[in-house]
mmCIF file with all atom_site columns, C-alpha atoms and ligand atoms in Angstrom:
data_model
loop_
_atom_site.group_PDB
_atom_site.id
_atom_site.type_symbol
_atom_site.label_atom_id
_atom_site.label_alt_id
_atom_site.label_comp_id
_atom_site.label_asym_id
_atom_site.label_entity_id
_atom_site.label_seq_id
_atom_site.pdbx_PDB_ins_code
_atom_site.Cartn_x
_atom_site.Cartn_y
_atom_site.Cartn_z
_atom_site.occupancy
_atom_site.B_iso_or_equiv
_atom_site.pdbx_formal_charge
_atom_site.auth_seq_id
_atom_site.auth_comp_id
_atom_site.auth_asym_id
_atom_site.auth_atom_id
_atom_site.pdbx_PDB_model_num
ATOM   1   C CA . MET A 1 1   ? 30.383  -43.835 -27.063 1.00 48.00 ? 1   MET A CA 1
ATOM   2   C CA . VAL A 1 2   ? 29.176  -46.314 -29.658 1.00 50.00 ? 2   VAL A CA 1
ATOM   3   C CA . LYS A 1 3   ? 28.730  -44.692 -33.054 1.00 52.00 ? 3   LYS A CA 1
ATOM   4   C CA . LEU A 1 4   ? 25.714  -45.962 -34.911 1.00 51.00 ? 4   LEU A CA 1
ATOM   5   C CA . ILE A 1 5   ? 25.751  -45.119 -38.573 1.00 51.00 ? 5   ILE A CA 1
ATOM   6   C CA . GLY A 1 6   ? 23.548  -45.831 -41.574 1.00 54.00 ? 6   GLY A CA 1
ATOM   7   C CA . VAL A 1 7   ? 21.602  -49.037 -41.213 1.00 58.00 ? 7   VAL A CA 1
ATOM   8   C CA . ASN A 1 8   ? 22.450  -49.313 -37.508 1.00 86.00 ? 8   ASN A CA 1
ATOM   9   C CA . LYS A 1 9   ? 20.553  -46.202 -36.563 1.00 95.00 ? 9   LYS A CA 1
ATOM   10  C CA . ILE A 1 10  ? 17.607  -46.642 -34.210 1.00 97.00 ? 10  ILE A CA 1
ATOM   11  C CA . ASN A 1 11  ? 14.217  -46.310 -35.894 1.00 98.00 ? 11  ASN A CA 1
ATOM   12  C CA . THR A 1 12  ? 12.503  -43.325 -34.324 1.00 98.00 ? 12  THR A CA 1
ATOM   13  C CA . SER A 1 13  ? 9.120   -41.649 -34.484 1.00 98.00 ? 13  SER A CA 1
ATOM   14  C CA . VAL A 1 14  ? 8.571   -38.002 -33.549 1.00 98.00 ? 14  VAL A CA 1
ATOM   15  C CA . PHE A 1 15  ? 5.141   -36.903 -32.263 1.00 98.00 ? 15  PHE A CA 1
ATOM   16  C CA . ILE A 1 16  ? 4.101   -33.281 -32.777 1.00 98.00 ? 16  ILE A CA 1
ATOM   17  C CA . SER A 1 17  ? 1.074   -31.024 -32.357 1.00 98.00 ? 17  SER A CA 1
ATOM   18  C CA . GLY A 1 18  ? 2.187   -27.618 -33.564 1.00 97.00 ? 18  GLY A CA 1
ATOM   19  C CA . ASN A 1 19  ? 5.099   -25.573 -34.860 1.00 97.00 ? 19  ASN A CA 1
ATOM   20  C CA . GLY A 1 20  ? 7.521   -28.479 -35.059 1.00 98.00 ? 20  GLY A CA 1
ATOM   21  C CA . THR A 1 21  ? 10.765  -26.549 -34.670 1.00 98.00 ? 21  THR A CA 1
ATOM   22  C CA . ASN A 1 22  ? 12.097  -29.296 -32.390 1.00 98.00 ? 22  ASN A CA 1
ATOM   23  C CA . LEU A 1 23  ? 11.104  -31.784 -35.100 1.00 98.00 ? 23  LEU A CA 1
ATOM   24  C CA . GLN A 1 24  ? 13.032  -29.732 -37.657 1.00 98.00 ? 24  GLN A CA 1
ATOM   25  C CA . ASN A 1 25  ? 16.027  -29.725 -35.338 1.00 98.00 ? 25  ASN A CA 1
ATOM   26  C CA . LEU A 1 26  ? 15.798  -33.484 -34.705 1.00 98.00 ? 26  LEU A CA 1
ATOM   27  C CA . ILE A 1 27  ? 15.589  -34.183 -38.455 1.00 98.00 ? 27  ILE A CA 1
ATOM   28  C CA . LYS A 1 28  ? 18.760  -32.131 -38.943 1.00 98.00 ? 28  LYS A CA 1
ATOM   29  C CA . PHE A 1 29  ? 20.440  -33.981 -36.079 1.00 98.00 ? 29  PHE A CA 1
ATOM   30  C CA . SER A 1 30  ? 19.339  -37.395 -37.377 1.00 98.00 ? 30  SER A CA 1
ATOM   31  C CA . LYS A 1 31  ? 21.221  -36.735 -40.604 1.00 97.00 ? 31  LYS A CA 1
ATOM   32  C CA . THR A 1 32  ? 24.542  -36.106 -38.879 1.00 96.00 ? 32  THR A CA 1
ATOM   33  C CA . TYR A 1 33  ? 27.220  -38.750 -38.593 1.00 91.00 ? 33  TYR A CA 1
ATOM   34  C CA . ASN A 1 34  ? 27.053  -38.821 -34.795 1.00 87.00 ? 34  ASN A CA 1
ATOM   35  C CA . SER A 1 35  ? 23.311  -39.305 -34.588 1.00 95.00 ? 35  SER A CA 1
ATOM   36  C CA . PRO A 1 36  ? 22.172  -42.700 -33.277 1.00 96.00 ? 36  PRO A CA 1
ATOM   37  C CA . ILE A 1 37  ? 18.648  -42.189 -34.697 1.00 97.00 ? 37  ILE A CA 1
ATOM   38  C CA . LYS A 1 38  ? 16.836  -42.268 -37.997 1.00 97.00 ? 38  LYS A CA 1
ATOM   39  C CA . ILE A 1 39  ? 13.423  -40.598 -38.147 1.00 98.00 ? 39  ILE A CA 1
ATOM   40  C CA . ASN A 1 40  ? 11.103  -42.979 -39.986 1.00 98.00 ? 40  ASN A CA 1
ATOM   41  C CA . ILE A 1 41  ? 7.714   -41.494 -39.273 1.00 98.00 ? 41  ILE A CA 1
ATOM   42  C CA . VAL A 1 42  ? 6.155   -38.335 -37.864 1.00 98.00 ? 42  VAL A CA 1
ATOM   43  C CA . ILE A 1 43  ? 2.878   -38.551 -35.960 1.00 98.00 ? 43  ILE A CA 1
ATOM   44  C CA . SER A 1 44  ? 0.634   -35.539 -35.494 1.00 98.00 ? 44  SER A CA 1
ATOM   45  C CA . ASN A 1 45  ? -2.632  -35.322 -33.604 1.00 98.00 ? 45  ASN A CA 1
ATOM   46  C CA . LYS A 1 46  ? -3.544  -32.263 -35.682 1.00 97.00 ? 46  LYS A CA 1
ATOM   47  C CA . LYS A 1 47  ? -3.924  -32.388 -39.439 1.00 96.00 ? 47  LYS A CA 1
ATOM   48  C CA . ASN A 1 48  ? -2.937  -28.732 -39.819 1.00 96.00 ? 48  ASN A CA 1
ATOM   49  C CA . ALA A 1 49  ? 0.096   -28.790 -37.534 1.00 96.00 ? 49  ALA A CA 1
ATOM   50  C CA . TYR A 1 50  ? 2.609   -26.370 -39.038 1.00 96.00 ? 50  TYR A CA 1
ATOM   51  C CA . GLY A 1 51  ? 5.470   -28.776 -38.317 1.00 95.00 ? 51  GLY A CA 1
ATOM   52  C CA . ILE A 1 52  ? 4.143   -31.350 -40.798 1.00 97.00 ? 52  ILE A CA 1
ATOM   53  C CA . LYS A 1 53  ? 5.849   -29.327 -43.520 1.00 97.00 ? 53  LYS A CA 1
ATOM   54  C CA . TYR A 1 54  ? 9.277   -30.285 -42.153 1.00 98.00 ? 54  TYR A CA 1
ATOM   55  C CA . ALA A 1 55  ? 8.402   -33.972 -42.479 1.00 98.00 ? 55  ALA A CA 1
ATOM   56  C CA . LYS A 1 56  ? 7.131   -33.439 -46.027 1.00 97.00 ? 56  LYS A CA 1
ATOM   57  C CA . LYS A 1 57  ? 10.208  -31.437 -47.016 1.00 98.00 ? 57  LYS A CA 1
ATOM   58  C CA . ASN A 1 58  ? 12.426  -34.290 -45.814 1.00 98.00 ? 58  ASN A CA 1
ATOM   59  C CA . LYS A 1 59  ? 10.250  -37.017 -47.353 1.00 97.00 ? 59  LYS A CA 1
ATOM   60  C CA . ILE A 1 60  ? 9.446   -38.552 -43.963 1.00 98.00 ? 60  ILE A CA 1
ATOM   61  C CA . LYS A 1 61  ? 6.173   -40.460 -43.648 1.00 98.00 ? 61  LYS A CA 1
ATOM   62  C CA . ILE A 1 62  ? 3.361   -38.715 -41.768 1.00 98.00 ? 62  ILE A CA 1
ATOM   63  C CA . GLN A 1 63  ? 0.304   -40.072 -40.007 1.00 98.00 ? 63  GLN A CA 1
ATOM   64  C CA . ILE A 1 64  ? -2.481  -38.044 -38.414 1.00 98.00 ? 64  ILE A CA 1
ATOM   65  C CA . ILE A 1 65  ? -3.921  -39.814 -35.407 1.00 98.00 ? 65  ILE A CA 1
ATOM   66  C CA . ASP A 1 66  ? -7.042  -39.021 -33.407 1.00 97.00 ? 66  ASP A CA 1
ATOM   67  C CA . PHE A 1 67  ? -5.779  -39.854 -29.925 1.00 96.00 ? 67  PHE A CA 1
ATOM   68  C CA . SER A 1 68  ? -9.275  -39.758 -28.427 1.00 95.00 ? 68  SER A CA 1
ATOM   69  C CA . LYS A 1 69  ? -10.194 -43.043 -30.139 1.00 95.00 ? 69  LYS A CA 1
ATOM   70  C CA . LYS A 1 70  ? -8.945  -46.444 -28.985 1.00 94.00 ? 70  LYS A CA 1
ATOM   71  C CA . SER A 1 71  ? -9.214  -47.768 -32.556 1.00 96.00 ? 71  SER A CA 1
ATOM   72  C CA . GLU A 1 72  ? -6.836  -45.012 -33.679 1.00 97.00 ? 72  GLU A CA 1
ATOM   73  C CA . ILE A 1 73  ? -4.386  -45.870 -30.896 1.00 96.00 ? 73  ILE A CA 1
ATOM   74  C CA . ASN A 1 74  ? -4.437  -49.478 -32.062 1.00 96.00 ? 74  ASN A CA 1
ATOM   75  C CA . ARG A 1 75  ? -3.877  -48.332 -35.639 1.00 97.00 ? 75  ARG A CA 1
ATOM   76  C CA . LEU A 1 76  ? -0.932  -46.228 -34.410 1.00 98.00 ? 76  LEU A CA 1
ATOM   77  C CA . LEU A 1 77  ? 0.554   -49.175 -32.510 1.00 97.00 ? 77  LEU A CA 1
ATOM   78  C CA . LYS A 1 78  ? 0.376   -51.250 -35.685 1.00 97.00 ? 78  LYS A CA 1
ATOM   79  C CA . ILE A 1 79  ? 2.072   -48.490 -37.718 1.00 98.00 ? 79  ILE A CA 1
ATOM   80  C CA . LEU A 1 80  ? 4.860   -48.143 -35.151 1.00 98.00 ? 80  LEU A CA 1
ATOM   81  C CA . LYS A 1 81  ? 5.361   -51.887 -35.042 1.00 97.00 ? 81  LYS A CA 1
ATOM   82  C CA . PHE A 1 82  ? 5.373   -52.155 -38.828 1.00 97.00 ? 82  PHE A CA 1
ATOM   83  C CA . ASN A 1 83  ? 8.071   -49.468 -38.971 1.00 97.00 ? 83  ASN A CA 1
ATOM   84  C CA . ASN A 1 84  ? 10.042  -51.223 -36.230 1.00 97.00 ? 84  ASN A CA 1
ATOM   85  C CA . ILE A 1 85  ? 10.063  -48.063 -34.076 1.00 98.00 ? 85  ILE A CA 1
ATOM   86  C CA . LYS A 1 86  ? 12.299  -48.357 -31.023 1.00 97.00 ? 86  LYS A CA 1
ATOM   87  C CA . LEU A 1 87  ? 12.181  -44.763 -29.778 1.00 98.00 ? 87  LEU A CA 1
ATOM   88  C CA . ILE A 1 88  ? 9.420   -42.160 -29.627 1.00 98.00 ? 88  ILE A CA 1
ATOM   89  C CA . CYS A 1 89  ? 10.370  -38.506 -29.200 1.00 98.00 ? 89  CYS A CA 1
ATOM   90  C CA . LEU A 1 90  ? 7.579   -36.172 -28.152 1.00 98.00 ? 90  LEU A CA 1
ATOM   91  C CA . ALA A 1 91  ? 8.368   -32.720 -29.529 1.00 98.00 ? 91  ALA A CA 1
ATOM   92  C CA . GLY A 1 92  ? 5.719   -30.169 -28.679 1.00 97.00 ? 92  GLY A CA 1
ATOM   93  C CA . PHE A 1 93  ? 3.163   -32.954 -28.559 1.00 97.00 ? 93  PHE A CA 1
ATOM   94  C CA . LEU A 1 94  ? 0.393   -31.469 -26.467 1.00 94.00 ? 94  LEU A CA 1
ATOM   95  C CA . ARG A 1 95  ? -1.750  -34.503 -25.699 1.00 94.00 ? 95  ARG A CA 1
ATOM   96  C CA . ILE A 1 96  ? -1.541  -36.812 -22.746 1.00 93.00 ? 96  ILE A CA 1
ATOM   97  C CA . LEU A 1 97  ? -0.802  -40.368 -23.874 1.00 95.00 ? 97  LEU A CA 1
ATOM   98  C CA . SER A 1 98  ? -2.992  -43.125 -22.472 1.00 94.00 ? 98  SER A CA 1
ATOM   99  C CA . LYS A 1 99  ? -1.615  -45.630 -19.942 1.00 94.00 ? 99  LYS A CA 1
ATOM   100 C CA . TYR A 1 100 ? -2.347  -48.314 -22.510 1.00 93.00 ? 100 TYR A CA 1
ATOM   101 C CA . PHE A 1 101 ? -0.127  -46.656 -25.099 1.00 96.00 ? 101 PHE A CA 1
ATOM   102 C CA . ILE A 1 102 ? 2.686   -45.862 -22.654 1.00 96.00 ? 102 ILE A CA 1
ATOM   103 C CA . LYS A 1 103 ? 2.677   -49.470 -21.437 1.00 95.00 ? 103 LYS A CA 1
ATOM   104 C CA . SER A 1 104 ? 3.170   -50.677 -25.012 1.00 94.00 ? 104 SER A CA 1
ATOM   105 C CA . PHE A 1 105 ? 6.301   -48.523 -25.355 1.00 94.00 ? 105 PHE A CA 1
ATOM   106 C CA . LYS A 1 106 ? 7.561   -48.646 -21.784 1.00 92.00 ? 106 LYS A CA 1
ATOM   107 C CA . GLY A 1 107 ? 10.917  -46.883 -21.345 1.00 94.00 ? 107 GLY A CA 1
ATOM   108 C CA . LYS A 1 108 ? 11.003  -45.919 -25.021 1.00 97.00 ? 108 LYS A CA 1
ATOM   109 C CA . ILE A 1 109 ? 9.133   -42.611 -24.996 1.00 98.00 ? 109 ILE A CA 1
ATOM   110 C CA . ILE A 1 110 ? 10.924  -39.367 -24.187 1.00 98.00 ? 110 ILE A CA 1
ATOM   111 C CA . ASN A 1 111 ? 9.679   -35.787 -24.009 1.00 98.00 ? 111 ASN A CA 1
ATOM   112 C CA . ILE A 1 112 ? 11.055  -32.264 -23.935 1.00 98.00 ? 112 ILE A CA 1
ATOM   113 C CA . HIS A 1 113 ? 9.479   -29.777 -21.577 1.00 98.00 ? 113 HIS A CA 1
ATOM   114 C CA . PRO A 1 114 ? 10.237  -26.037 -21.352 1.00 98.00 ? 114 PRO A CA 1
ATOM   115 C CA . SER A 1 115 ? 10.862  -25.804 -17.598 1.00 98.00 ? 115 SER A CA 1
ATOM   116 C CA . LEU A 1 116 ? 13.141  -27.051 -14.876 1.00 98.00 ? 116 LEU A CA 1
ATOM   117 C CA . LEU A 1 117 ? 11.065  -30.090 -13.959 1.00 98.00 ? 117 LEU A CA 1
ATOM   118 C CA . PRO A 1 118 ? 9.651   -31.002 -11.478 1.00 98.00 ? 118 PRO A CA 1
ATOM   119 C CA . LYS A 1 119 ? 8.742   -27.305 -11.442 1.00 98.00 ? 119 LYS A CA 1
ATOM   120 C CA . TYR A 1 120 ? 6.068   -26.013 -13.825 1.00 98.00 ? 120 TYR A CA 1
ATOM   121 C CA . LYS A 1 121 ? 4.607   -29.169 -15.270 1.00 97.00 ? 121 LYS A CA 1
ATOM   122 C CA . GLY A 1 122 ? 1.850   -28.711 -17.851 1.00 96.00 ? 122 GLY A CA 1
ATOM   123 C CA . LEU A 1 123 ? 1.070   -25.891 -20.259 1.00 95.00 ? 123 LEU A CA 1
ATOM   124 C CA . ASN A 1 124 ? 1.786   -22.124 -20.391 1.00 97.00 ? 124 ASN A CA 1
ATOM   125 C CA . THR A 1 125 ? 5.092   -22.644 -18.625 1.00 98.00 ? 125 THR A CA 1
ATOM   126 C CA . HIS A 1 126 ? 6.777   -19.348 -19.483 1.00 98.00 ? 126 HIS A CA 1
ATOM   127 C CA . GLU A 1 127 ? 3.744   -17.269 -18.397 1.00 98.00 ? 127 GLU A CA 1
ATOM   128 C CA . ARG A 1 128 ? 3.706   -19.002 -15.009 1.00 98.00 ? 128 ARG A CA 1
ATOM   129 C CA . VAL A 1 129 ? 7.478   -18.774 -14.530 1.00 98.00 ? 129 VAL A CA 1
ATOM   130 C CA . LEU A 1 130 ? 7.428   -15.010 -15.193 1.00 98.00 ? 130 LEU A CA 1
ATOM   131 C CA . LYS A 1 131 ? 4.413   -14.467 -12.936 1.00 98.00 ? 131 LYS A CA 1
ATOM   132 C CA . LYS A 1 132 ? 6.294   -16.117 -10.071 1.00 98.00 ? 132 LYS A CA 1
ATOM   133 C CA . ASN A 1 133 ? 9.316   -13.858 -10.646 1.00 97.00 ? 133 ASN A CA 1
ATOM   134 C CA . GLU A 1 134 ? 11.633  -16.824 -10.969 1.00 98.00 ? 134 GLU A CA 1
ATOM   135 C CA . LYS A 1 135 ? 15.327  -16.022 -11.413 1.00 98.00 ? 135 LYS A CA 1
ATOM   136 C CA . PHE A 1 136 ? 16.024  -19.125 -13.516 1.00 98.00 ? 136 PHE A CA 1
ATOM   137 C CA . THR A 1 137 ? 14.185  -21.339 -15.962 1.00 98.00 ? 137 THR A CA 1
ATOM   138 C CA . GLY A 1 138 ? 15.255  -23.886 -18.568 1.00 98.00 ? 138 GLY A CA 1
ATOM   139 C CA . CYS A 1 139 ? 14.271  -27.112 -20.244 1.00 98.00 ? 139 CYS A CA 1
ATOM   140 C CA . THR A 1 140 ? 14.202  -30.789 -19.407 1.00 98.00 ? 140 THR A CA 1
ATOM   141 C CA . VAL A 1 141 ? 14.277  -34.016 -21.399 1.00 98.00 ? 141 VAL A CA 1
ATOM   142 C CA . HIS A 1 142 ? 12.705  -36.903 -19.527 1.00 98.00 ? 142 HIS A CA 1
ATOM   143 C CA . PHE A 1 143 ? 11.282  -40.386 -19.946 1.00 97.00 ? 143 PHE A CA 1
ATOM   144 C CA . VAL A 1 144 ? 7.500   -40.473 -20.217 1.00 97.00 ? 144 VAL A CA 1
ATOM   145 C CA . ASN A 1 145 ? 5.498   -42.391 -17.629 1.00 95.00 ? 145 ASN A CA 1
ATOM   146 C CA . GLU A 1 146 ? 1.827   -42.273 -16.594 1.00 92.00 ? 146 GLU A CA 1
ATOM   147 C CA . LYS A 1 147 ? 2.322   -39.048 -14.609 1.00 91.00 ? 147 LYS A CA 1
ATOM   148 C CA . LEU A 1 148 ? 2.210   -35.747 -16.522 1.00 90.00 ? 148 LEU A CA 1
ATOM   149 C CA . ASP A 1 149 ? 5.798   -34.512 -17.075 1.00 92.00 ? 149 ASP A CA 1
ATOM   150 C CA . GLY A 1 150 ? 6.758   -36.868 -14.257 1.00 93.00 ? 150 GLY A CA 1
ATOM   151 C CA . GLY A 1 151 ? 9.174   -39.478 -15.644 1.00 96.00 ? 151 GLY A CA 1
ATOM   152 C CA . LYS A 1 152 ? 12.873  -39.866 -14.909 1.00 97.00 ? 152 LYS A CA 1
ATOM   153 C CA . ILE A 1 153 ? 14.954  -36.867 -15.983 1.00 98.00 ? 153 ILE A CA 1
ATOM   154 C CA . ILE A 1 154 ? 17.600  -37.511 -18.659 1.00 98.00 ? 154 ILE A CA 1
ATOM   155 C CA . LEU A 1 155 ? 19.130  -34.023 -18.953 1.00 98.00 ? 155 LEU A CA 1
ATOM   156 C CA . GLN A 1 156 ? 18.255  -30.513 -17.910 1.00 98.00 ? 156 GLN A CA 1
ATOM   157 C CA . LYS A 1 157 ? 19.588  -27.078 -18.892 1.00 98.00 ? 157 LYS A CA 1
ATOM   158 C CA . LYS A 1 158 ? 19.210  -24.036 -16.672 1.00 98.00 ? 158 LYS A CA 1
ATOM   159 C CA . ILE A 1 159 ? 19.228  -20.446 -17.935 1.00 98.00 ? 159 ILE A CA 1
ATOM   160 C CA . LYS A 1 160 ? 18.986  -17.084 -16.195 1.00 98.00 ? 160 LYS A CA 1
ATOM   161 C CA . ILE A 1 161 ? 15.879  -14.947 -16.607 1.00 98.00 ? 161 ILE A CA 1
ATOM   162 C CA . PHE A 1 162 ? 16.645  -11.321 -17.446 1.00 98.00 ? 162 PHE A CA 1
ATOM   163 C CA . LYS A 1 163 ? 14.579  -8.359  -16.169 1.00 96.00 ? 163 LYS A CA 1
ATOM   164 C CA . LYS A 1 164 ? 13.697  -7.464  -19.758 1.00 97.00 ? 164 LYS A CA 1
ATOM   165 C CA . ASP A 1 165 ? 12.425  -10.984 -20.591 1.00 98.00 ? 165 ASP A CA 1
ATOM   166 C CA . ASN A 1 166 ? 8.824   -11.479 -21.672 1.00 98.00 ? 166 ASN A CA 1
ATOM   167 C CA . VAL A 1 167 ? 6.987   -14.671 -22.733 1.00 98.00 ? 167 VAL A CA 1
ATOM   168 C CA . LYS A 1 168 ? 8.214   -14.376 -26.310 1.00 98.00 ? 168 LYS A CA 1
ATOM   169 C CA . SER A 1 169 ? 11.865  -13.739 -25.513 1.00 98.00 ? 169 SER A CA 1
ATOM   170 C CA . LEU A 1 170 ? 11.922  -16.445 -22.866 1.00 98.00 ? 170 LEU A CA 1
ATOM   171 C CA . LYS A 1 171 ? 10.243  -18.962 -25.168 1.00 98.00 ? 171 LYS A CA 1
ATOM   172 C CA . ASN A 1 172 ? 12.826  -18.248 -27.873 1.00 98.00 ? 172 ASN A CA 1
ATOM   173 C CA . ARG A 1 173 ? 15.783  -18.407 -25.501 1.00 98.00 ? 173 ARG A CA 1
ATOM   174 C CA . VAL A 1 174 ? 14.548  -21.691 -23.998 1.00 98.00 ? 174 VAL A CA 1
ATOM   175 C CA . LEU A 1 175 ? 13.865  -23.137 -27.474 1.00 98.00 ? 175 LEU A CA 1
ATOM   176 C CA . LYS A 1 176 ? 17.488  -22.472 -28.465 1.00 98.00 ? 176 LYS A CA 1
ATOM   177 C CA . GLU A 1 177 ? 18.565  -24.571 -25.483 1.00 98.00 ? 177 GLU A CA 1
ATOM   178 C CA . GLU A 1 178 ? 16.000  -27.268 -26.359 1.00 98.00 ? 178 GLU A CA 1
ATOM   179 C CA . TYR A 1 179 ? 17.628  -27.682 -29.767 1.00 98.00 ? 179 TYR A CA 1
ATOM   180 C CA . LYS A 1 180 ? 20.921  -28.585 -28.046 1.00 98.00 ? 180 LYS A CA 1
ATOM   181 C CA . LEU A 1 181 ? 19.477  -30.562 -25.157 1.00 98.00 ? 181 LEU A CA 1
ATOM   182 C CA . TYR A 1 182 ? 17.249  -32.966 -27.129 1.00 98.00 ? 182 TYR A CA 1
ATOM   183 C CA . PRO A 1 183 ? 20.038  -34.410 -29.339 1.00 98.00 ? 183 PRO A CA 1
ATOM   184 C CA . LYS A 1 184 ? 22.390  -34.592 -26.332 1.00 98.00 ? 184 LYS A CA 1
ATOM   185 C CA . SER A 1 185 ? 19.754  -36.516 -24.364 1.00 98.00 ? 185 SER A CA 1
ATOM   186 C CA . ILE A 1 186 ? 19.187  -38.945 -27.240 1.00 98.00 ? 186 ILE A CA 1
ATOM   187 C CA . ILE A 1 187 ? 22.907  -39.603 -27.484 1.00 97.00 ? 187 ILE A CA 1
ATOM   188 C CA . LYS A 1 188 ? 23.010  -40.114 -23.710 1.00 96.00 ? 188 LYS A CA 1
ATOM   189 C CA . ILE A 1 189 ? 20.281  -42.757 -23.605 1.00 97.00 ? 189 ILE A CA 1
ATOM   190 C CA . LEU A 1 190 ? 21.342  -44.558 -26.773 1.00 94.00 ? 190 LEU A CA 1
ATOM   191 C CA . SER A 1 191 ? 25.101  -44.543 -26.399 1.00 84.00 ? 191 SER A CA 1
ATOM   192 C CA . ASN A 1 192 ? 25.007  -47.926 -24.704 1.00 63.00 ? 192 ASN A CA 1
ATOM   193 C CA . TYR A 1 193 ? 22.246  -49.366 -26.830 1.00 58.00 ? 193 TYR A CA 1
HETATM 194 C C1 . LIG B 2 .   ? 8.588   -26.539 -27.000 1.00 91.76 ? 201 LIG B C1 1
HETATM 195 O O1 . LIG B 2 .   ? 9.000   -25.444 -26.226 1.00 91.76 ? 201 LIG B O1 1
HETATM 196 C C2 . LIG B 2 .   ? 8.396   -27.754 -26.121 1.00 91.76 ? 201 LIG B C2 1
HETATM 197 O O2 . LIG B 2 .   ? 9.312   -27.843 -25.077 1.00 91.76 ? 201 LIG B O2 1
HETATM 198 C C3 . LIG B 2 .   ? 7.005   -27.506 -25.584 1.00 91.76 ? 201 LIG B C3 1
HETATM 199 O O3 . LIG B 2 .   ? 6.280   -27.014 -26.686 1.00 91.76 ? 201 LIG B O3 1
HETATM 200 C C4 . LIG B 2 .   ? 7.181   -26.300 -27.550 1.00 91.76 ? 201 LIG B C4 1
HETATM 201 C C5 . LIG B 2 .   ? 7.013   -26.861 -28.933 1.00 91.76 ? 201 LIG B C5 1
HETATM 202 O O4 . LIG B 2 .   ? 7.739   -26.132 -29.880 1.00 91.76 ? 201 LIG B O4 1
HETATM 203 N N1 . LIG B 2 .   ? 6.428   -28.697 -25.034 1.00 91.76 ? 201 LIG B N1 1
HETATM 204 C C6 . LIG B 2 .   ? 5.577   -28.695 -24.034 1.00 91.76 ? 201 LIG B C6 1
HETATM 205 O O5 . LIG B 2 .   ? 5.178   -27.684 -23.487 1.00 91.76 ? 201 LIG B O5 1
HETATM 206 C C7 . LIG B 2 .   ? 5.146   -30.081 -23.575 1.00 91.76 ? 201 LIG B C7 1
HETATM 207 N N2 . LIG B 2 .   ? 4.481   -30.017 -22.334 1.00 91.76 ? 201 LIG B N2 1
HETATM 208 P P1 . LIG B 2 .   ? 7.973   -26.725 -31.334 1.00 91.76 ? 201 LIG B P1 1
HETATM 209 O O6 . LIG B 2 .   ? 6.628   -27.287 -31.821 1.00 91.76 ? 201 LIG B O6 1
HETATM 210 O O7 . LIG B 2 .   ? 8.417   -25.549 -32.150 1.00 91.76 ? 201 LIG B O7 1
HETATM 211 O O8 . LIG B 2 .   ? 8.999   -27.801 -31.237 1.00 91.76 ? 201 LIG B O8 1
#
């Protein structure tokens, strides 16, 4: 594996909508010696997203973008270009990106989803998994294309569902796996960069 350190790290933007614990984890990862990424800017579609505090704490730039407006998308594209962003990590970003935006960053946007894709695309994953009495669940990191949670899978982690599991316990157990899987996936796609 190629080790990218300091100035050689890939400029990355993380998009969030809520809690931002994956963002917090990615910031921590980005500061390690083995990380091929540097997080230059955090994008949120919500001005009150709790996760913004992690960006502030780490002195990372933040931009709030209204994704329903084309002018805002164009402003975002300019910001990303200005910051020379080569990778976009969606981390609990709960908006569907437009085809126009995805086309501008083709093959450079990745997402983490709390299920064993292609099963349980979309929202409220853990509720639906439990309702169906599934024996296993997990998380997936994948490339983003025009289809919801439909791009090529990079890595996936499977975990067993226990009888005593509820939405909260499952969410927490899956999140713990997400924190390992996202950095691993980034290393996987960038190791030959
Ligand atoms: C994570 O479980 C992530 O996989 C999920 O939202 C949560 C965000 O947590 N993403 C999706 O459901 C995307 N469809 P976080 O804000 O604490 O990182």
